[in-house]
Coordinates of N, CA and C in Angstrom, one line a residue:
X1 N -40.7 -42.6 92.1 CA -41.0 -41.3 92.1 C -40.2 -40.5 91.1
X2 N -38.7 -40.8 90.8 CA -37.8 -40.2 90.4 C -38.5 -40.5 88.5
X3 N -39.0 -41.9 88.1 CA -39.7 -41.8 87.2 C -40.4 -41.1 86.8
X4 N -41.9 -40.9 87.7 CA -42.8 -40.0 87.4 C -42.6 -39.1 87.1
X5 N -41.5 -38.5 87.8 CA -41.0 -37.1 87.6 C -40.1 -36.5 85.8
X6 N -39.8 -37.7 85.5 CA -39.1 -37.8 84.1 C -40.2 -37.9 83.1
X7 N -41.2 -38.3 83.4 CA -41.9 -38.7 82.6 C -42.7 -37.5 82.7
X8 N -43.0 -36.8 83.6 CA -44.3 -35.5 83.5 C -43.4 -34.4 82.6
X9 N -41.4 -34.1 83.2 CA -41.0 -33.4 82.8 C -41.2 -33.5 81.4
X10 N -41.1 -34.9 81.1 CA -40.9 -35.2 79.0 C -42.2 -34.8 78.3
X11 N -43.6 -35.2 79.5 CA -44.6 -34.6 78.8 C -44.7 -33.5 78.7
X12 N -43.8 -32.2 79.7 CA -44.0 -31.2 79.9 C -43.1 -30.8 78.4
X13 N -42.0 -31.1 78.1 CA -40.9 -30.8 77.3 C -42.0 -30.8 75.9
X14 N -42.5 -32.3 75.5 CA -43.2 -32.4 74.3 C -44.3 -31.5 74.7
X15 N -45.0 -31.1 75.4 CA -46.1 -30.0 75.2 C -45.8 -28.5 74.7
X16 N -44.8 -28.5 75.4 CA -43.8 -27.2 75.0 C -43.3 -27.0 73.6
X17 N -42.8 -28.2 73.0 CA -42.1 -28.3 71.9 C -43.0 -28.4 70.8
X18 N -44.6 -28.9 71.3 CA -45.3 -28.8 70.3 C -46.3 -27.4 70.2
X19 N -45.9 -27.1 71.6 CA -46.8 -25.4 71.4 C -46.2 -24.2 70.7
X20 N -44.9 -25.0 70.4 CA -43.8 -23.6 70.1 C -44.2 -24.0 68.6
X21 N -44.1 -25.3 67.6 CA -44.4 -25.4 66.6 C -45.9 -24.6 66.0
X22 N -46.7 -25.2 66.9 CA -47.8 -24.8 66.8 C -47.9 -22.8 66.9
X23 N -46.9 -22.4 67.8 CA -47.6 -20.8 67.5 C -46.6 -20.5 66.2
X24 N -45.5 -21.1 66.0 CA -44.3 -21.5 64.8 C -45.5 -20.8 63.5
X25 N -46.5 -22.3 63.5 CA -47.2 -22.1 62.2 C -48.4 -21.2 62.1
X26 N -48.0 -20.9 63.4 CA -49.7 -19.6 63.4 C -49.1 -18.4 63.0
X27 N -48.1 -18.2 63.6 CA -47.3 -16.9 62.9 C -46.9 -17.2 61.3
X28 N -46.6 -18.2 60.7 CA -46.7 -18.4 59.3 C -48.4 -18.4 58.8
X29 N -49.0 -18.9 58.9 CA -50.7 -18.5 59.1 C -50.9 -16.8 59.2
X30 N -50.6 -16.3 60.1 CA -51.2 -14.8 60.2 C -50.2 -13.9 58.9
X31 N -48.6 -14.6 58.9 CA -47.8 -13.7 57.8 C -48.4 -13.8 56.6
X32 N -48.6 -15.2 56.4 CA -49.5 -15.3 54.9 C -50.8 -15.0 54.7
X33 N -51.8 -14.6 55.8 CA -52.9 -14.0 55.4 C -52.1 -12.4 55.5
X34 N -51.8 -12.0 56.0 CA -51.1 -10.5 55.4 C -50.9 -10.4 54.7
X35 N -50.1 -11.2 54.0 CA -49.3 -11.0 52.6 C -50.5 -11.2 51.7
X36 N -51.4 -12.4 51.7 CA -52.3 -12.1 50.8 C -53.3 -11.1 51.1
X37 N -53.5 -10.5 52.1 CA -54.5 -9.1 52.4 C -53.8 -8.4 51.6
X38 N -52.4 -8.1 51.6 CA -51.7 -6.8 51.0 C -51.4 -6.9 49.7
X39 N -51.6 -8.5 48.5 CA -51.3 -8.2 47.7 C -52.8 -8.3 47.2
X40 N -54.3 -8.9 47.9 CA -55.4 -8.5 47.2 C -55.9 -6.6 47.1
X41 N -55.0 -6.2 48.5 CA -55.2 -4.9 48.5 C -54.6 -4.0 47.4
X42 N -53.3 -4.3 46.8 CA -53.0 -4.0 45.9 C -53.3 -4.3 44.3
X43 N -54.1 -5.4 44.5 CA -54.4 -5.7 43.4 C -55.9 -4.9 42.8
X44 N -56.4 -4.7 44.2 CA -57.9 -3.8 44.0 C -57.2 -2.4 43.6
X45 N -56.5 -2.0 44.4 CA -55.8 -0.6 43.9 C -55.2 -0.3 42.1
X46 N -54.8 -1.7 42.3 CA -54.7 -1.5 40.6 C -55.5 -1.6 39.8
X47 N -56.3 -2.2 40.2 CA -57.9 -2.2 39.1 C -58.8 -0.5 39.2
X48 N -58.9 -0.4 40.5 CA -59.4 0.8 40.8 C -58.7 1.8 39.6
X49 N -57.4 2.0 40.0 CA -56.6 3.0 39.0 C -57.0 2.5 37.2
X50 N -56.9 1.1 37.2 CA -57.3 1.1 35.6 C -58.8 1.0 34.6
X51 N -59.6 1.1 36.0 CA -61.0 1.1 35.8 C -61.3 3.3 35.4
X52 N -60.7 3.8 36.6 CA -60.7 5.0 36.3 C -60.0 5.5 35.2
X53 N -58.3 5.4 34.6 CA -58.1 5.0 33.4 C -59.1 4.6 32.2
X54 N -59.6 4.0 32.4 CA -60.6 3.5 31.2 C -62.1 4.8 31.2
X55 N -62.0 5.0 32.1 CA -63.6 5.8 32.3 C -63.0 7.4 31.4
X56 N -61.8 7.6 32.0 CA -61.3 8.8 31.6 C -61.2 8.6 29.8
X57 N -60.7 7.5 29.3 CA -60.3 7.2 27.9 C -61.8 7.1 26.8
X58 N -62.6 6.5 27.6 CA -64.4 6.6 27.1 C -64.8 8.1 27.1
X59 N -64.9 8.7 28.3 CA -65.0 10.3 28.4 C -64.7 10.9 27.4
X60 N -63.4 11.0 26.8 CA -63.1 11.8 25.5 C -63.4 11.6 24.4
X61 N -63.5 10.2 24.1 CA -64.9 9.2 23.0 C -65.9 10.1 22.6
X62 N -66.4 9.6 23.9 CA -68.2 9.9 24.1 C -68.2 12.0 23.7
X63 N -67.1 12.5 24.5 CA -67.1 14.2 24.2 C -67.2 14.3 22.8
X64 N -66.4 13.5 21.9 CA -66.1 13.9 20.5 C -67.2 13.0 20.1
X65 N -68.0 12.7 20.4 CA -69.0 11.6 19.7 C -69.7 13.1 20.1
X66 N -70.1 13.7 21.1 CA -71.3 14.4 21.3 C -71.4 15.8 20.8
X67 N -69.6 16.4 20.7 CA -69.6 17.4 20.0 C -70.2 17.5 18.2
X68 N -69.6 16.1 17.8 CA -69.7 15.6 16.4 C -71.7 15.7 16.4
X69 N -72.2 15.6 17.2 CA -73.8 15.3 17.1 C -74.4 16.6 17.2
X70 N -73.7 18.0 18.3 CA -74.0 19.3 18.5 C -73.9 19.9 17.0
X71 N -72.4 19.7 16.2 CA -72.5 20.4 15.1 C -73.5 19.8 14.1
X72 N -73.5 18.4 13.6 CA -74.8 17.8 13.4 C -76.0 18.7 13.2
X73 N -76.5 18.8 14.5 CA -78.0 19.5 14.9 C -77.7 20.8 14.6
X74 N -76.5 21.3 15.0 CA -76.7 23.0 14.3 C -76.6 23.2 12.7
X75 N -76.4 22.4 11.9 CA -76.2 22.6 10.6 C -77.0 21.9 10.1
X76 N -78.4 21.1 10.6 CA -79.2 20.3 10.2 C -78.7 19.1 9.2
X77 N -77.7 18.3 9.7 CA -77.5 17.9 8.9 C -77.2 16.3 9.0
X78 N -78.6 15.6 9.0 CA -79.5 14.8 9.4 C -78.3 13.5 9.0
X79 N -77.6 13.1 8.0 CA -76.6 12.3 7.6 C -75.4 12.2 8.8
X80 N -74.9 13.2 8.9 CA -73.9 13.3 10.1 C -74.5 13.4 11.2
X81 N -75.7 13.5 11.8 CA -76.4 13.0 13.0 C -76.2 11.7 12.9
X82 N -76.9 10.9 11.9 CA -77.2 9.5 12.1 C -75.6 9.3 12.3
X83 N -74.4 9.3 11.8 CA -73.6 8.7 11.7 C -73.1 8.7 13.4
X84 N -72.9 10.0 13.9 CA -72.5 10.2 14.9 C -73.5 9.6 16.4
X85 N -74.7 9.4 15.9 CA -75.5 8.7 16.6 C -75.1 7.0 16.8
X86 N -74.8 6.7 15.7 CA -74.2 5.7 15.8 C -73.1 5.1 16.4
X87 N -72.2 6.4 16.3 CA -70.8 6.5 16.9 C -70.9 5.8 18.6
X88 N -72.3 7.0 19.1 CA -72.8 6.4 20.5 C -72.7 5.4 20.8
X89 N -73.7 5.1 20.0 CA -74.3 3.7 20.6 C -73.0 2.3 20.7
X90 N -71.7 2.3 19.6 CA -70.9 1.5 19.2 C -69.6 2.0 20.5
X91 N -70.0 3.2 21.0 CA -69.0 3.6 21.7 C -69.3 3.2 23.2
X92 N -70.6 3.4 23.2 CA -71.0 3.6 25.2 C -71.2 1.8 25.0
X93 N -71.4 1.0 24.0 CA -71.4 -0.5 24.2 C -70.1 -1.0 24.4
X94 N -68.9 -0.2 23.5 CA -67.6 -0.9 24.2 C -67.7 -0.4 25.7
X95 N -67.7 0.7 26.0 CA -67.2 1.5 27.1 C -68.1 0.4 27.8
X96 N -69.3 -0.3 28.0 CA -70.2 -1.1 28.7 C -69.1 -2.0 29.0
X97 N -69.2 -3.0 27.7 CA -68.2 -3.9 27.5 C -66.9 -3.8 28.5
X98 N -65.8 -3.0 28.4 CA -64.7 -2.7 29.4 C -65.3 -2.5 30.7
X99 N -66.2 -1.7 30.7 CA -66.6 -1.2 32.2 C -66.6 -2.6 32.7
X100 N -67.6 -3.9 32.3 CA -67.6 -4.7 32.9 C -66.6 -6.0 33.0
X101 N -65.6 -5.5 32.8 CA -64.1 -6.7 32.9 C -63.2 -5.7 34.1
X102 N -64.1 -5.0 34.6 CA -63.3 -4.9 36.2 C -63.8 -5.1 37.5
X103 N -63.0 -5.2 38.5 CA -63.6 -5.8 39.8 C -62.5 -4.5 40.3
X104 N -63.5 -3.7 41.0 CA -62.8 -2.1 41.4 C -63.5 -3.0 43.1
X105 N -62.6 -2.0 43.7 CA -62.7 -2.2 45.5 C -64.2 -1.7 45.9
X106 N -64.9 -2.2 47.5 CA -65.8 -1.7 47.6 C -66.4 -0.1 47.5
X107 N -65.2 0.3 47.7 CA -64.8 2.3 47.9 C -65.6 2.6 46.6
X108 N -65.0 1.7 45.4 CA -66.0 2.2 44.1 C -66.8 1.5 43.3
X109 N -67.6 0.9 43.7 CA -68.2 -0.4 43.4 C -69.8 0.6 42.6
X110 N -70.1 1.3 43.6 CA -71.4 2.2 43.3 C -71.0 3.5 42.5
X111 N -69.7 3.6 42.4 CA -69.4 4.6 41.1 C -69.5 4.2 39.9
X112 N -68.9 2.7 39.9 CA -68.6 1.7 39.0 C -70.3 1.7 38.4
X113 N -71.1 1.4 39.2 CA -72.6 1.2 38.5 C -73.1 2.0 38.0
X114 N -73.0 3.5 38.7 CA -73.9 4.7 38.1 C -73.0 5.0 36.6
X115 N -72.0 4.6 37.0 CA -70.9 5.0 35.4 C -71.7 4.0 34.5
X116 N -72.1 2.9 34.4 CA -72.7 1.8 33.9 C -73.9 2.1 33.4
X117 N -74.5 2.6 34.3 CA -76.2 3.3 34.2 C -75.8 4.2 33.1
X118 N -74.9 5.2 33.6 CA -74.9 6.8 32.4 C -74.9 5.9 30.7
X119 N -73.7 5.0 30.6 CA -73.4 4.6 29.6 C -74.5 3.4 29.0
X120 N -75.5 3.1 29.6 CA -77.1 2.9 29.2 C -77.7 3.7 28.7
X121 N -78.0 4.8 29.9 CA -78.7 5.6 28.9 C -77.7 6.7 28.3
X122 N -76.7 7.0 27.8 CA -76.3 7.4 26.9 C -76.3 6.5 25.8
X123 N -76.6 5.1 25.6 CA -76.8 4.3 24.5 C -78.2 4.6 24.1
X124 N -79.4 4.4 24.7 CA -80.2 4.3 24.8 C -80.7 5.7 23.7
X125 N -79.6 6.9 24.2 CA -80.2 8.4 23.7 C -79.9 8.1 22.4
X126 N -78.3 7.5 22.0 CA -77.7 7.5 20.8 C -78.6 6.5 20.0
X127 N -79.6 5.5 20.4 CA -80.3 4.7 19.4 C -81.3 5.7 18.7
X128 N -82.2 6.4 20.4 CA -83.4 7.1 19.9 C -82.6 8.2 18.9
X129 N -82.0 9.1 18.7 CA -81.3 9.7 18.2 C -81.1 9.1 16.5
X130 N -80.4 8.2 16.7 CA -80.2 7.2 15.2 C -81.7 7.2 14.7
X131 N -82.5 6.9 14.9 CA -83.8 6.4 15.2 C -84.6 8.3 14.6
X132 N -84.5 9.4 15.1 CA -85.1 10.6 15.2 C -83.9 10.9 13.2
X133 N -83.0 10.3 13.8 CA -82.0 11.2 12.5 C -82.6 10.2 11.3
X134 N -82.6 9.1 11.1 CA -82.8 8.7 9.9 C -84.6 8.7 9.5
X135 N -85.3 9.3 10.6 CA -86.8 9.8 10.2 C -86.4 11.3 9.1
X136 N -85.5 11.6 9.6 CA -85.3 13.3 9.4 C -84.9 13.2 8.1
X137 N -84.0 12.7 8.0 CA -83.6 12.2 6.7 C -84.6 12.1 5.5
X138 N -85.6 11.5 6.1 CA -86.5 10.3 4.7 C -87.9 11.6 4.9
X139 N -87.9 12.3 5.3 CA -88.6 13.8 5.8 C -89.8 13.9 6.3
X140 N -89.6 12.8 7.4 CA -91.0 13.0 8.7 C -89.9 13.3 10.1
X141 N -90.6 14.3 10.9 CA -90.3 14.8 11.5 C -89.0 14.1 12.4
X142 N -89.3 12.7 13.3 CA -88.3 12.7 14.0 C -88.4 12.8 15.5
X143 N -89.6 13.8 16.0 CA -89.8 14.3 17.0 C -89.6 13.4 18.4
X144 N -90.5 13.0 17.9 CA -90.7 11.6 19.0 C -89.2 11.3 19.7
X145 N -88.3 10.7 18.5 CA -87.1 10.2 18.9 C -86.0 11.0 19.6
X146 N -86.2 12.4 19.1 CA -85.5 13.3 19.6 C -85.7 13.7 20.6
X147 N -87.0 13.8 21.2 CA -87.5 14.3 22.8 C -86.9 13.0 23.4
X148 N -87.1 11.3 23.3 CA -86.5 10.6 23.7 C -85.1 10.5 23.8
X149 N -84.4 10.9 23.3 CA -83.0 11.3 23.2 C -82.5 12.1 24.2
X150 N -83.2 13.1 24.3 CA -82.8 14.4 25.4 C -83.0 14.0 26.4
X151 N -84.0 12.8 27.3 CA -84.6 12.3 28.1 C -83.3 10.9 28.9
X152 N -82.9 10.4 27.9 CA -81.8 9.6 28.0 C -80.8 10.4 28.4
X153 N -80.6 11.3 27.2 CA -78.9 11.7 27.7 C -79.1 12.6 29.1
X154 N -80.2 13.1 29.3 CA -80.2 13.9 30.9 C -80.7 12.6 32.3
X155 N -81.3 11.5 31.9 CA -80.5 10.8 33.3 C -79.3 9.8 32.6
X156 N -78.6 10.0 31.8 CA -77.0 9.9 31.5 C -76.1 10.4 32.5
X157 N -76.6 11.6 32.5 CA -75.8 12.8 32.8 C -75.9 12.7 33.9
X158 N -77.2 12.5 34.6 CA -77.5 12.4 36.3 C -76.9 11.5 37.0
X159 N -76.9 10.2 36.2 CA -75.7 9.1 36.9 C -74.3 9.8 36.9
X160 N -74.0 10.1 35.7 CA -72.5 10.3 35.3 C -72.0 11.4 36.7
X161 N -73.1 12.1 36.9 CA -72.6 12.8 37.8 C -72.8 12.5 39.4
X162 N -73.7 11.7 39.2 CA -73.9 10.5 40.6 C -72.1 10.1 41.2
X163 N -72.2 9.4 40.1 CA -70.7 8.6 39.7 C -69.8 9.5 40.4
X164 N -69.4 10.6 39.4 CA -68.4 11.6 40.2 C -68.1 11.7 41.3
X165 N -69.8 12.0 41.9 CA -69.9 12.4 44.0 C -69.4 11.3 44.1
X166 N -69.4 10.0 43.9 CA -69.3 8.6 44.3 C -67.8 7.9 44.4
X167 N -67.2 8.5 43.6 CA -66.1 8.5 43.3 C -65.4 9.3 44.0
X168 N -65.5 10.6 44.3 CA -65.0 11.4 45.1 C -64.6 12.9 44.3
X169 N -64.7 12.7 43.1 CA -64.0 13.7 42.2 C -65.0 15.3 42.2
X170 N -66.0 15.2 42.7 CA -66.8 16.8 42.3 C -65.9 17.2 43.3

C-alpha cells in the first residue's frame, strides 16, 4: 500500500511539474504574442504617420502644379498649360506610385483609397488638360478636353475630401 501511495504521489509530483512547465510556456506564448501585437502595432503607427507625411509632401506638389495651371489659363498661355499639365500627370503618378508602398492600419485603410481615387482623377484631369492645351496651341478649340478636365479634377476633389472626413482631419 505504502507503494501505491509513492507511486500516485510521484505521478502527482510529475503532473504538477509538468503543469507548471506547461503554464511556464504559456506565459512565454501570451508575452510573445504581446510583444509582437505591440511591435506590429507600432509598426502600423509608423506607417500611418509616414503615409500621412507623404500625402502632406504630394499636397504641396500637386498646389504648385495647380497654381502653375490657374496662372496658365489666366494669361492664356496654352505652352505653360501644357507644361504644367504635364507636371500633373508625372506628379499624381509618383504620388500613386508612393501611395501604394504603404500598408497604413485599418483606422486608415479607406482614407488611403479615396486619397488614391483623388490622385486618379487628378491624373486623369492633368492628361485631359495636356490633351485640351496642346489642341489650343495648334488653334482648335480644346473644348472637349477642358470640360473633361474640370469633371476629373471635381471628383478629385470629392475623394480628396472624402479622404479628409476619413482620416479624421475636416
Amino acid at each position: 500500500m505504502k507503494k501505491y501511495i509513492y507511486i500516485a504521489l510521484f505521478i502527482l509530483l510529475v503532473a504538477l511539474f509538468v503543469g507548471i512547465l506547461a503554464g511556464s510556456q504559456n506565459e512565454e506564448n501570451v508575452s510573445q504574442a504581446q510583444s509582437n501585437s505591440l511591435k506590429n502595432s507600432l509598426k502600423s503607427a509608423s506607417q500611418d504617420i509616414a503615409w500621412a507625411a507623404n500625402v502632406q509632401k504630394h499636397l504641396k506638389i500637386l498646389n504648385a502644379d495647380l497654381n502653375g495651371v490657374s496662372n496658365a489659363t489666366n494669361n492664356s498661355d496654352y505652352t505653360a498649360l501644357a507644361v504644367y499639365a504635364e507636371k500633373i500627370v508625372n506628379d499624381t503618378q509618383n504620388a500613386i506610385d508612393e501611395n501604394d508602398q504603404y500598408t497604413v492600419s485599418s483606422k486608415l485603410q479607406d482614407a488611403q483609397k479615396e486619397w488614391r481615387a483623388a490622385l486618379q482623377d487628378y491624373n486623369s484631369a492633368g492628361q485631359s488638360l495636356l490633351q485640351g492645351a496642346n489642341e489650343a496651341k495648334n488653334g482648335t478649340v480644346g473644348a472637349e478636353n477642358f470640360q473633361k478636365a474640370r469633371t476629373f479634377r471635381d471628383s478629385g476633389t470629392d475623394h480628396l475630401k472624402k479622404a479628409s472626413e476619413l482620416a479624421g482631419i475636416t
